[in-house]
GROMACS .gro file of C-alpha atoms in nm:
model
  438
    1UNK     CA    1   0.000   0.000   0.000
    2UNK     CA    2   0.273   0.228   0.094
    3UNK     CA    3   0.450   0.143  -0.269
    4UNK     CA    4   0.138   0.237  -0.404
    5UNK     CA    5   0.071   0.526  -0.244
    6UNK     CA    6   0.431   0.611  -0.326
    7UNK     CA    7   0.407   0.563  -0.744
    8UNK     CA    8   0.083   0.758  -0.713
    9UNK     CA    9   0.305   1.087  -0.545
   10UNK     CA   10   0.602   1.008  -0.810
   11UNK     CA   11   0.278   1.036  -1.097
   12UNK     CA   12   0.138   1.337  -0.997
   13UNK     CA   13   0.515   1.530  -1.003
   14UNK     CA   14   0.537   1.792  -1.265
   15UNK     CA   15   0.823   1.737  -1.415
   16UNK     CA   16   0.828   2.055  -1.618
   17UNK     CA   17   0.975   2.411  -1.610
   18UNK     CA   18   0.840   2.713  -1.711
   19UNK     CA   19   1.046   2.989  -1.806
   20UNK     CA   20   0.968   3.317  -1.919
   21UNK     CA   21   1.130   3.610  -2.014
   22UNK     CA   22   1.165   3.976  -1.870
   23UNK     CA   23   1.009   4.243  -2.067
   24UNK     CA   24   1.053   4.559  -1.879
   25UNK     CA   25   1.147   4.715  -1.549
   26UNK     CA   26   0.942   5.003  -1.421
   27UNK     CA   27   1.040   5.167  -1.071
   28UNK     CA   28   0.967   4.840  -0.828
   29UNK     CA   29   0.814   4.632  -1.072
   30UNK     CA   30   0.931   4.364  -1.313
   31UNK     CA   31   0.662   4.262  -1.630
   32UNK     CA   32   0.809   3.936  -1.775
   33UNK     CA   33   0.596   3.755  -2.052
   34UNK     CA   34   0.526   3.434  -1.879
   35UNK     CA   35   0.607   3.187  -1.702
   36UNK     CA   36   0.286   3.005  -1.644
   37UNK     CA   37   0.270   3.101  -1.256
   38UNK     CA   38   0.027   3.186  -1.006
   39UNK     CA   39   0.014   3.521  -0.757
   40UNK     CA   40   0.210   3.449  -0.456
   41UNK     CA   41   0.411   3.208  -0.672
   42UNK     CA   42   0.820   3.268  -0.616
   43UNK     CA   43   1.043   3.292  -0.964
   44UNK     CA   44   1.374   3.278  -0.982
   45UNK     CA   45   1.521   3.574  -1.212
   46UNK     CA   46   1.850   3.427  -1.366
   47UNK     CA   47   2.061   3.734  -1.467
   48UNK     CA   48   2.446   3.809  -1.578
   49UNK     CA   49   2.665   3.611  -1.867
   50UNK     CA   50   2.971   3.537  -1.678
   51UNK     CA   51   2.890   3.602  -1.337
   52UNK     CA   52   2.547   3.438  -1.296
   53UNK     CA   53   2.358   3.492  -1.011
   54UNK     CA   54   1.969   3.423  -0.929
   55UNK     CA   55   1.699   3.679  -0.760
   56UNK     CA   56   1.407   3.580  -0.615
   57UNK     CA   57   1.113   3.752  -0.702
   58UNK     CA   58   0.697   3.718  -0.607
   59UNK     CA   59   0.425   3.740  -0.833
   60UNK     CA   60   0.175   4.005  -0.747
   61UNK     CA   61  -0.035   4.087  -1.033
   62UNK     CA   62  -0.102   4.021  -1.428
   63UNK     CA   63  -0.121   4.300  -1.669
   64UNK     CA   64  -0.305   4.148  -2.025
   65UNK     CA   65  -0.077   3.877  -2.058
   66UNK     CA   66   0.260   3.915  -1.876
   67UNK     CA   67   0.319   3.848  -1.534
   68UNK     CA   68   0.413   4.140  -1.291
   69UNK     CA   69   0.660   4.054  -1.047
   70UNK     CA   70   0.847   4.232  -0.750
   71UNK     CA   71   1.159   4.120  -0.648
   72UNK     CA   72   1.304   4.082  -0.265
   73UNK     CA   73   1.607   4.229  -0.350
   74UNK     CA   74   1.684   4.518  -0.586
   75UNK     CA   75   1.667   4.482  -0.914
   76UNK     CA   76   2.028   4.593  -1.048
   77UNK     CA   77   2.197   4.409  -1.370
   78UNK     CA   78   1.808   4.262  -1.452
   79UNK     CA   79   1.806   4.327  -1.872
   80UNK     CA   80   1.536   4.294  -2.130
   81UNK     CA   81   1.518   3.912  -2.176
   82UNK     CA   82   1.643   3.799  -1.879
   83UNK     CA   83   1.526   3.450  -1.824
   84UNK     CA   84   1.256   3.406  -1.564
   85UNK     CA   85   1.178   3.063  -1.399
   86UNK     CA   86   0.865   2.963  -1.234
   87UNK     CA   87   0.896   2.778  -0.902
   88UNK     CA   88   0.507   2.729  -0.871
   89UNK     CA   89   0.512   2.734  -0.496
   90UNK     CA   90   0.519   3.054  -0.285
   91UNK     CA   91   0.807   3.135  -0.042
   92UNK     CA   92   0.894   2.872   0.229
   93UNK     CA   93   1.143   2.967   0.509
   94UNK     CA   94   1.328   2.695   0.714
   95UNK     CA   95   1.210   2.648   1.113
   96UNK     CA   96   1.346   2.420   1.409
   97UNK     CA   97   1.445   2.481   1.764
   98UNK     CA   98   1.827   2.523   1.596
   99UNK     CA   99   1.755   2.850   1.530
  100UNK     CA  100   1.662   2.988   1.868
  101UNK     CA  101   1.900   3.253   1.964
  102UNK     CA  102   1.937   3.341   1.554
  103UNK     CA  103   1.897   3.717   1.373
  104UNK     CA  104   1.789   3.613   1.021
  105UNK     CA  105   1.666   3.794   0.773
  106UNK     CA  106   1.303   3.830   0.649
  107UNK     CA  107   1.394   3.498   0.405
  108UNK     CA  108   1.532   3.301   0.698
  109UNK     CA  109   1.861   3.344   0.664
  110UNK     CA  110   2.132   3.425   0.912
  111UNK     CA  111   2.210   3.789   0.893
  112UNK     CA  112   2.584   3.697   1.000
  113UNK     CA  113   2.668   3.545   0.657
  114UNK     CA  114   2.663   3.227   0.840
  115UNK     CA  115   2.482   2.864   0.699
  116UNK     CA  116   2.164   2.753   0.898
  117UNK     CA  117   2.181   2.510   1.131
  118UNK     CA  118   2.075   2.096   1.014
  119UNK     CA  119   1.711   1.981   1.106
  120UNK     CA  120   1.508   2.252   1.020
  121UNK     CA  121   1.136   2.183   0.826
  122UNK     CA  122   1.020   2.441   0.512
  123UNK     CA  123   0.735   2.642   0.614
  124UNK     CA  124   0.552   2.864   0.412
  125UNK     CA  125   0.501   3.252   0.504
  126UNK     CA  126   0.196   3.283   0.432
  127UNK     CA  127  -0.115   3.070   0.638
  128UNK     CA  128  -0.455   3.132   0.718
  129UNK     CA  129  -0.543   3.196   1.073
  130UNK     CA  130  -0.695   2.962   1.298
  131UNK     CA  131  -1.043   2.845   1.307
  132UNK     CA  132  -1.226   3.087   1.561
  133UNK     CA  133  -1.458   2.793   1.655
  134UNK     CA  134  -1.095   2.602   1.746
  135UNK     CA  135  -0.971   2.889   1.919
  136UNK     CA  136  -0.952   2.838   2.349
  137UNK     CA  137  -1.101   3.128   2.502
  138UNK     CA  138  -0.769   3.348   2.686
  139UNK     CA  139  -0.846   3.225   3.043
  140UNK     CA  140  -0.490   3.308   3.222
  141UNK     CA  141  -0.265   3.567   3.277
  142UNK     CA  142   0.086   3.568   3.103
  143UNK     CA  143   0.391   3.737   3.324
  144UNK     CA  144   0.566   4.015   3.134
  145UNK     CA  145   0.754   4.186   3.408
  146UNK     CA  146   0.660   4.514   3.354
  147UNK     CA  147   0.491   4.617   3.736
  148UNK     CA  148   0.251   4.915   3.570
  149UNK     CA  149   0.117   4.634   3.238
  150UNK     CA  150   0.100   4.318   3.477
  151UNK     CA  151  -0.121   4.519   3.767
  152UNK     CA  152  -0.280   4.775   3.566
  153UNK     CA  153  -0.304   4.634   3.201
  154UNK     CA  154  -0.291   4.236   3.289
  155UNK     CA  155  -0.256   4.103   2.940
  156UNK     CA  156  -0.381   3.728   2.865
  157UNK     CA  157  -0.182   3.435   2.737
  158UNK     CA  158  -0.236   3.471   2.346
  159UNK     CA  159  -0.417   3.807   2.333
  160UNK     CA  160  -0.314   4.005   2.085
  161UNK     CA  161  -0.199   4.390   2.208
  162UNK     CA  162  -0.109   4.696   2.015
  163UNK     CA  163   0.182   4.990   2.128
  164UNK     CA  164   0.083   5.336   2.003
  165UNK     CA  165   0.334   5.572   2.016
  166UNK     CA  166   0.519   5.898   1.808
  167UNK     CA  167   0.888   5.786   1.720
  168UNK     CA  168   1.109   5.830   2.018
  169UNK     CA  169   0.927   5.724   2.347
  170UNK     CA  170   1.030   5.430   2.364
  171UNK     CA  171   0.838   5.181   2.223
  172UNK     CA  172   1.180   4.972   2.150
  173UNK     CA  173   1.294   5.026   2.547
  174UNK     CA  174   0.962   4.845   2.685
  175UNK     CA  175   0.951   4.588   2.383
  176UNK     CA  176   1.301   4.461   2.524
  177UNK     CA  177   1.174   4.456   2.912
  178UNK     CA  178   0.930   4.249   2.771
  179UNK     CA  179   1.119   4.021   2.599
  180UNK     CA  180   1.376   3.989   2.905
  181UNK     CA  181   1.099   3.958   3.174
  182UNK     CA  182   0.810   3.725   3.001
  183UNK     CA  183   0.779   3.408   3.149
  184UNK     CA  184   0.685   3.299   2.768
  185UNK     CA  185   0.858   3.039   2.659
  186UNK     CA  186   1.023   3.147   2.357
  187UNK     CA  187   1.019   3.533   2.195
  188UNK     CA  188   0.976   3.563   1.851
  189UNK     CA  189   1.086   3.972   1.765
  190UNK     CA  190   1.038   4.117   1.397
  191UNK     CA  191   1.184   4.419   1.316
  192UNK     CA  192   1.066   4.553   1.036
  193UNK     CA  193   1.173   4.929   0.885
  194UNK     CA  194   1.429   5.003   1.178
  195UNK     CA  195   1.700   5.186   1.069
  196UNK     CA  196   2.049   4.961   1.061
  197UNK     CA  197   2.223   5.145   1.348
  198UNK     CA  198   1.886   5.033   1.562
  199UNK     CA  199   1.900   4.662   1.481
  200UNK     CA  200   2.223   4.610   1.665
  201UNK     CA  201   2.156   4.831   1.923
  202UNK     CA  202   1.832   4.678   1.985
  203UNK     CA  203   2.015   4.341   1.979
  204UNK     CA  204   2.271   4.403   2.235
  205UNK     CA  205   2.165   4.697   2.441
  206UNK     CA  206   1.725   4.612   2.476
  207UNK     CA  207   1.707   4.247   2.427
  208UNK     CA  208   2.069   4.151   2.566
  209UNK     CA  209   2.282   3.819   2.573
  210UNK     CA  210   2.077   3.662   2.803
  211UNK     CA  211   1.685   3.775   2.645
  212UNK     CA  212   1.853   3.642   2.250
  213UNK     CA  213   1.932   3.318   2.439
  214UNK     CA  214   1.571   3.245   2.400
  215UNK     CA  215   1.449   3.456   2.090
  216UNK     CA  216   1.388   3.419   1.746
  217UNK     CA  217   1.480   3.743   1.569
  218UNK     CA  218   1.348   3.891   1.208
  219UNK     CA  219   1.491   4.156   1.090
  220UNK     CA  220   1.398   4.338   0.754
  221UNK     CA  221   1.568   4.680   0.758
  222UNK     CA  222   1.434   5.034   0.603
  223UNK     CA  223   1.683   5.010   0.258
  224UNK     CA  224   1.576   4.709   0.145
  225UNK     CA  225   1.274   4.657  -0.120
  226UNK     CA  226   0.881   4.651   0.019
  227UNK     CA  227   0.840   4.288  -0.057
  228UNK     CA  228   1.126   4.221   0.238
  229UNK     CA  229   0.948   4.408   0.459
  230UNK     CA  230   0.649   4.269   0.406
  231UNK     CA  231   0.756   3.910   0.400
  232UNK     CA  232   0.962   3.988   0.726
  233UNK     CA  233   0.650   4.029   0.884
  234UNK     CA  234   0.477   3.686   0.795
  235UNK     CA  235   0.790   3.505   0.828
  236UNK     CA  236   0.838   3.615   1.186
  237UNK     CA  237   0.449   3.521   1.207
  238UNK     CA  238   0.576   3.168   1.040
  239UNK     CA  239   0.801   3.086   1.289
  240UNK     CA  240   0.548   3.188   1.625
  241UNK     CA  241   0.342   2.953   1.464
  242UNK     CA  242   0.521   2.683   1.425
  243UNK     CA  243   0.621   2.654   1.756
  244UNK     CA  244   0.298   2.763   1.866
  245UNK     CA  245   0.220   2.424   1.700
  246UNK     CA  246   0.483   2.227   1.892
  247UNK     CA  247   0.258   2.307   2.235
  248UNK     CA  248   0.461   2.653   2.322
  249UNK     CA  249   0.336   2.942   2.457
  250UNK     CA  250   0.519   3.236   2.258
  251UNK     CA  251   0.577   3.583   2.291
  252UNK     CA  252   0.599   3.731   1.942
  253UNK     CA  253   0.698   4.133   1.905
  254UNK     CA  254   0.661   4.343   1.589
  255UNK     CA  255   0.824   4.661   1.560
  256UNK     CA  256   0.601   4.846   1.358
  257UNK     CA  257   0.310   4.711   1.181
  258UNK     CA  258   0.266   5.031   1.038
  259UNK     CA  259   0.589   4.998   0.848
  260UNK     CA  260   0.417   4.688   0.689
  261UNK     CA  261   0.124   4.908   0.572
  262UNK     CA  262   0.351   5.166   0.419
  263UNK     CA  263   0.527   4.834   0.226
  264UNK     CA  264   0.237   4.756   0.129
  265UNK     CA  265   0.103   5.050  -0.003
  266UNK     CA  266   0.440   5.066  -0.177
  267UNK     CA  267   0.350   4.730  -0.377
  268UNK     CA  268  -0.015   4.872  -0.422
  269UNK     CA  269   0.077   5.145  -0.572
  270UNK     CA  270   0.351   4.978  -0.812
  271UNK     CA  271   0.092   4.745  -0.965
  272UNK     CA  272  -0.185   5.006  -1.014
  273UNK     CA  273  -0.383   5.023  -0.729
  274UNK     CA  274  -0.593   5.351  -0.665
  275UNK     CA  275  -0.483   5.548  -0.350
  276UNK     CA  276  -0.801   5.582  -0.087
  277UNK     CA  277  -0.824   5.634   0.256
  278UNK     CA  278  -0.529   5.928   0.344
  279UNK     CA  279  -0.293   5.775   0.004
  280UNK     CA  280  -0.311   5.371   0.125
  281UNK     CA  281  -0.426   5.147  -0.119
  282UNK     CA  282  -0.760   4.874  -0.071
  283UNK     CA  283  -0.474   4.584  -0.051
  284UNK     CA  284  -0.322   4.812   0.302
  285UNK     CA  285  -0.673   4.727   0.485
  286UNK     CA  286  -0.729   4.388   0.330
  287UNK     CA  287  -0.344   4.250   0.439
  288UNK     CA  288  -0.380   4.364   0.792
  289UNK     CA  289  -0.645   4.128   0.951
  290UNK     CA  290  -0.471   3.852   0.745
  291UNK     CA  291  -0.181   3.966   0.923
  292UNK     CA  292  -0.286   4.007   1.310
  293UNK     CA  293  -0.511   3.743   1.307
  294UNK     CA  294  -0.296   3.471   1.288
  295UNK     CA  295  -0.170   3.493   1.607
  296UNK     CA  296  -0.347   3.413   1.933
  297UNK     CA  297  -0.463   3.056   2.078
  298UNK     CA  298  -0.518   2.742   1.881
  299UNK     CA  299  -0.609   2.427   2.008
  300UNK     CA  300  -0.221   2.337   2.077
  301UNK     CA  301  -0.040   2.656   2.212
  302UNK     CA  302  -0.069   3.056   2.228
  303UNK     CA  303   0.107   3.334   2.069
  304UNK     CA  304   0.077   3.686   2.281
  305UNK     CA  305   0.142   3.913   2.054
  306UNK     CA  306   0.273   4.308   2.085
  307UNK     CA  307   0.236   4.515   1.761
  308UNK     CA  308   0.394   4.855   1.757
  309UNK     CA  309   0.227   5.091   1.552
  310UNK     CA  310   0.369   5.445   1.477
  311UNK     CA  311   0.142   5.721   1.488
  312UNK     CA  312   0.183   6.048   1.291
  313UNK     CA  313   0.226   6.344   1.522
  314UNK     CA  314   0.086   6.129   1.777
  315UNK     CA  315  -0.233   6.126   1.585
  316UNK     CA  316  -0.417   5.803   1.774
  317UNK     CA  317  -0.715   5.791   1.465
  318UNK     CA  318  -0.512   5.754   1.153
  319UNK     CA  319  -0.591   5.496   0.943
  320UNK     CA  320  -0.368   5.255   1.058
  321UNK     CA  321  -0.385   5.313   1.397
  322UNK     CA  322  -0.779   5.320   1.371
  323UNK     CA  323  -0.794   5.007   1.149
  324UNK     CA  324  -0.524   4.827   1.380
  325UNK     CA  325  -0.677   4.908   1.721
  326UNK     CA  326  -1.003   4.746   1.567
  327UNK     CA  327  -0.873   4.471   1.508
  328UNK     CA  328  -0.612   4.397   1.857
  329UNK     CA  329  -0.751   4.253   2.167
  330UNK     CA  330  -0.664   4.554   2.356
  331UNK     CA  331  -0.413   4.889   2.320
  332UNK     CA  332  -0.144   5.044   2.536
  333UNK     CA  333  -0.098   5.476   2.435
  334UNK     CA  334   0.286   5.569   2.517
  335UNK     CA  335   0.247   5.937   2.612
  336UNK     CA  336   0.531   6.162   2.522
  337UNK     CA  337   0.440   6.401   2.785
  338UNK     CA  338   0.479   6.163   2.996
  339UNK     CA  339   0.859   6.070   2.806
  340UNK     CA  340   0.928   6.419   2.881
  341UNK     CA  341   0.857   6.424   3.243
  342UNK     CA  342   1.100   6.126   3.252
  343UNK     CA  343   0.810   5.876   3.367
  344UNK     CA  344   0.915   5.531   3.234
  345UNK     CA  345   0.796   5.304   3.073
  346UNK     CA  346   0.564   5.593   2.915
  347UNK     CA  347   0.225   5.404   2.958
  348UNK     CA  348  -0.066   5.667   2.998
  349UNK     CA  349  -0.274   5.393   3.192
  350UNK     CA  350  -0.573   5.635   3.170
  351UNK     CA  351  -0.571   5.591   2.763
  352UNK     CA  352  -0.466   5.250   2.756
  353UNK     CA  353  -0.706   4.924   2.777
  354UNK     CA  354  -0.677   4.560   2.807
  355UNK     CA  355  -0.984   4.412   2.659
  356UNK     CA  356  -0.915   4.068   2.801
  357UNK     CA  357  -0.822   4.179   3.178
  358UNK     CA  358  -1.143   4.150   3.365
  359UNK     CA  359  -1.174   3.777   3.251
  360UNK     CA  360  -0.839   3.653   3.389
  361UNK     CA  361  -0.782   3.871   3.689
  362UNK     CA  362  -0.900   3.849   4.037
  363UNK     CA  363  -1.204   4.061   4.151
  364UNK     CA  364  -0.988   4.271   4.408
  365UNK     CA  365  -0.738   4.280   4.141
  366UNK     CA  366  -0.931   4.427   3.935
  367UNK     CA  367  -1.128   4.685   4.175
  368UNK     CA  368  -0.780   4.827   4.327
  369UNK     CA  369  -0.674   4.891   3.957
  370UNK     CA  370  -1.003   5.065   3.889
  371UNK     CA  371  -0.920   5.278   4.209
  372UNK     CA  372  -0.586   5.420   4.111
  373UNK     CA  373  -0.680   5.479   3.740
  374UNK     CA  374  -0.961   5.702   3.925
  375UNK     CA  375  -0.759   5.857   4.164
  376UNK     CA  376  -0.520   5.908   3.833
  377UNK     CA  377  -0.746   6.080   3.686
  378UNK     CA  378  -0.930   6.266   3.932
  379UNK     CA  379  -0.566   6.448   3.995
  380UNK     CA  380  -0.517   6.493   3.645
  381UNK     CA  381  -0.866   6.637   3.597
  382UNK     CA  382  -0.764   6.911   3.888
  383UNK     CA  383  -0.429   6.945   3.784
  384UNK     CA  384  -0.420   7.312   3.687
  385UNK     CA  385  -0.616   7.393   3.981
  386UNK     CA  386  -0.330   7.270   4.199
  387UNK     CA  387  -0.056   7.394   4.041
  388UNK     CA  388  -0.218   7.717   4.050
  389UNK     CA  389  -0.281   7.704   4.350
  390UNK     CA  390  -0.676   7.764   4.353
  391UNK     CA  391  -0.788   7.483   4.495
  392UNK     CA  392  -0.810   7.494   4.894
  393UNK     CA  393  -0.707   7.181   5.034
  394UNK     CA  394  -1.059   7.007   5.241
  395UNK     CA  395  -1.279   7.157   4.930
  396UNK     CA  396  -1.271   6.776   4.752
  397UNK     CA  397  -1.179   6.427   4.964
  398UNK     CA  398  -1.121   6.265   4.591
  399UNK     CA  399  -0.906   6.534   4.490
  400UNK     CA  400  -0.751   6.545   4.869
  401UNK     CA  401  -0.629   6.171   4.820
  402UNK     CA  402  -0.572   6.212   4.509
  403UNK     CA  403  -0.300   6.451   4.594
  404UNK     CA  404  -0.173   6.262   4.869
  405UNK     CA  405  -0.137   5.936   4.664
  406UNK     CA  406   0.025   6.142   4.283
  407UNK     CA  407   0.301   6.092   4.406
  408UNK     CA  408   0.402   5.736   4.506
  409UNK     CA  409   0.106   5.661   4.195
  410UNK     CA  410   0.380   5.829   3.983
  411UNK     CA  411   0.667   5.601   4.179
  412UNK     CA  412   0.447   5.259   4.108
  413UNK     CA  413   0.404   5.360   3.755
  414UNK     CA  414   0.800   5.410   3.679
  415UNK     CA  415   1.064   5.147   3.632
  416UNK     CA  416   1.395   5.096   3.548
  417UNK     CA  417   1.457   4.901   3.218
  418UNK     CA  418   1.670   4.625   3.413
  419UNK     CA  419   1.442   4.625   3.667
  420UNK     CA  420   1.237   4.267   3.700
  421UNK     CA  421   0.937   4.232   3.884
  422UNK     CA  422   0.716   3.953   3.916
  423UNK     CA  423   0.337   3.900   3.879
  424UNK     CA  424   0.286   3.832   4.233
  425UNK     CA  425   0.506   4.122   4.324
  426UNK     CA  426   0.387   4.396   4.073
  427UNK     CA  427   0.004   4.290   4.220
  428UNK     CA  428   0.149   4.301   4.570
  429UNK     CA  429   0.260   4.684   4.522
  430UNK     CA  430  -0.039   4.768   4.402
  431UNK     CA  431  -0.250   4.653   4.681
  432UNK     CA  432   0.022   4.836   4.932
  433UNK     CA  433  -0.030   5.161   4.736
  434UNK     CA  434  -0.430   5.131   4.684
  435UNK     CA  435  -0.552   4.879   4.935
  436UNK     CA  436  -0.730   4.547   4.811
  437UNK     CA  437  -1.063   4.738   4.652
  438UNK     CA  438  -1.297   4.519   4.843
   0.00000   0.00000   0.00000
């Protein structure tokens, strides 16, 4: 039976390749007349007489009869006929616990120049998310060591979370405490449009020898084509899955999902597609849930999952924000007033929601939370008043206690990046500062 079984795979082989040749080259895009291929489909673009090489290249549209392509690396020495060979399967990276404690690049290789390790499986990039009906309702906390998110902003094991912030307050900073601190059991970290000085610096200065020890990271910088930075995004998603698959709880980290929208408005535009909603294309909106959604629960493991998303002049309703904070399970606002007042990590609690935590946290848990953030705000509320001075202490007991409590509030909410604190201890401090909210 096996034999038979066996001839049946060898018969249904396609022995056959299809070439095609290139036709023209216009700004990202590549318009070859054939080969016979299908969109998502990865060709090989043979180039140079005596010093061949090969580029890899995705089909994303068809224009009449030729076959638009965009490659994942630039397209210098491509000419007018170059030959153009389909592979008829899409992208596939290579996964295994070998490469924990790798950087690789958004195809899977080492970014050291180095050869991957033996024993990894081919996995493609791109999957559709899990069954909802298969996926376990988030009924736990998961520990990420940060006191002000594991008290205030308890997030679930697989819910999905999104960091809005302006560039500089230090979205990278709390994404590393995170990655240090989780009790996950692996991290999975994308980084996708940083800048090349940030990638190392993130590397050894954030994450640190001990936090790569047990990550996974992706890393397609700003210079290189759209396609990379797209595909750095679903590869890093790849791998969380796969060991999501193997029974692990992951941590995954992408830094930003709105530098995935800009790629892909990049290949949207390129292949023809009308600008809408404030210049991204339909193909922005439709990529994104295909994106986030993947991660979560399944009926074998969990991937938590924190998306940074960069916000124009700290505009929280752009598009992307908007579209991205639909989708989430749940949304933490860095505040650059608060950056400025030197109040780290720069969490404005008040602005900032986990959708998930009254489901996995305790009842006194949650009602001393609900206290501070109302104390929080009452003072905030009266702030001018105070600082003014016209407001006569006995007038207000909210606004009294409020005062009294700003400032060791302000003391909980700060800590130092190598600072660890656990659950237990983060939830401890805030029942010493509030009381138990029974």
């Amino acid at each position: 039976m096996k034999a038979d079984q066996l001839l049946e795979e060898i018969d249904e082989i396609d022995s056959f390749k299809r070439y095609g040749r290139v036709k023209q080259v216009i700004g990202l895009m590549i318009e070859s007349q054939g080969p016979e291929s299908s969109i998502g489909d990865l060709c090989l673009i043979h180039i140079g007489q005596r010093k061949k090489r090969v580029i890899q290249a995705e089909v994303v549209g068809f224009r009449e009869e030729n076959v638009i392509l965009m490659p994942y690396t630039s397209v210098n020495d491509i000419a007018p006929g170059s030959l153009v060979e389909a592979t008829l399967k899409p992208l596939e990276i290579k996964v295994g616990p070998a490469l924990i404690g790798s950087v690789v690049d958004a195809l899977g290789q080492p970014l050291d120049g180095s050869y991957l390790p033996k024993g990894l499986l081919s996995v493609p990039t791109d999957q559709s998310p899990p069954n909802p009906l298969k996926r376990p309702p988030i009924s736990e906390p998961i520990e990420v060591g940060v006191r002000l998110i594991d008290s205030l902003l308890t997030v679930g094991n697989g819910q999905r979370v999104g960091i809005f912030a302006g560039s500089g307050v230090g979205k990278s900073t709390l994404l590393g405490m995170v990655a240090r601190n989780t009790t996950a059991d692996l991290n999975v970290i994308a980084l996708i449009g940083e800048r090349g000085r940030e990638v190392r610096e993130f590397i050894e200065k954030d994450l640190g020898a001990e936090g790569l020890k047990r990550s996974i990271v992706v890393v397609a910088t700003s210079d290189q084509p759209a396609l990379m930075r797209i595909k750095g995004a679903f590869a890093a998603t790849a791998i969380a899955e796969y060991f999501r698959d193997k029974g692990m709880n992951v941590m995954m980290m992408m830094d930003s999902v709105t530098r995935v929208a800009m790629a892909q408005r990049e290949v949207g535009l390129a292949i023809g597609e009308p600008p809408t909603t404030k210049g991204y294309t339909p193909s922005v909106f439709a990529i994104l849930p295909k994106l986030l959604e993947r991660t979560g629960t399944n009926e074998l493991g969990s991937i938590t999952a924190f998306y940074t998303v960069l916000v124009d002049g700290d505009d929280m309703n752009e598009p992307i924000a908007d579209t991205v904070r639909g989708i989430l399970d749940g949304h933490f606002v860095l505040d650059r007033s608060l950056a400025n007042r030197g109040q780290y990590p720069a969490v404005n609690v008040l602005k900032s929601v986990s959708r998930v935590m009254n489901n996995i946290a305790g009842s006194s848990h949650v009602k001393a939370a609900e206290r501070l953030r109302e104390r929080l705000s009452t003072y905030y509320n009266s702030e001018d008043l105070i600082n003014i001075g016209a407001y006569k202490k006995g007038s207000s007991r909210e606004i009294d206690e409020a005062i009294q409590l700003y400032p060791q509030i302000i003391s909980f909410l700060k800590q130092g990046t190598q600072e660890k604190m656990t659950m237990l201890e983060s939830i401890n401090s805030l029942f010493a500062l509030i009381g138990k909210g029974d």
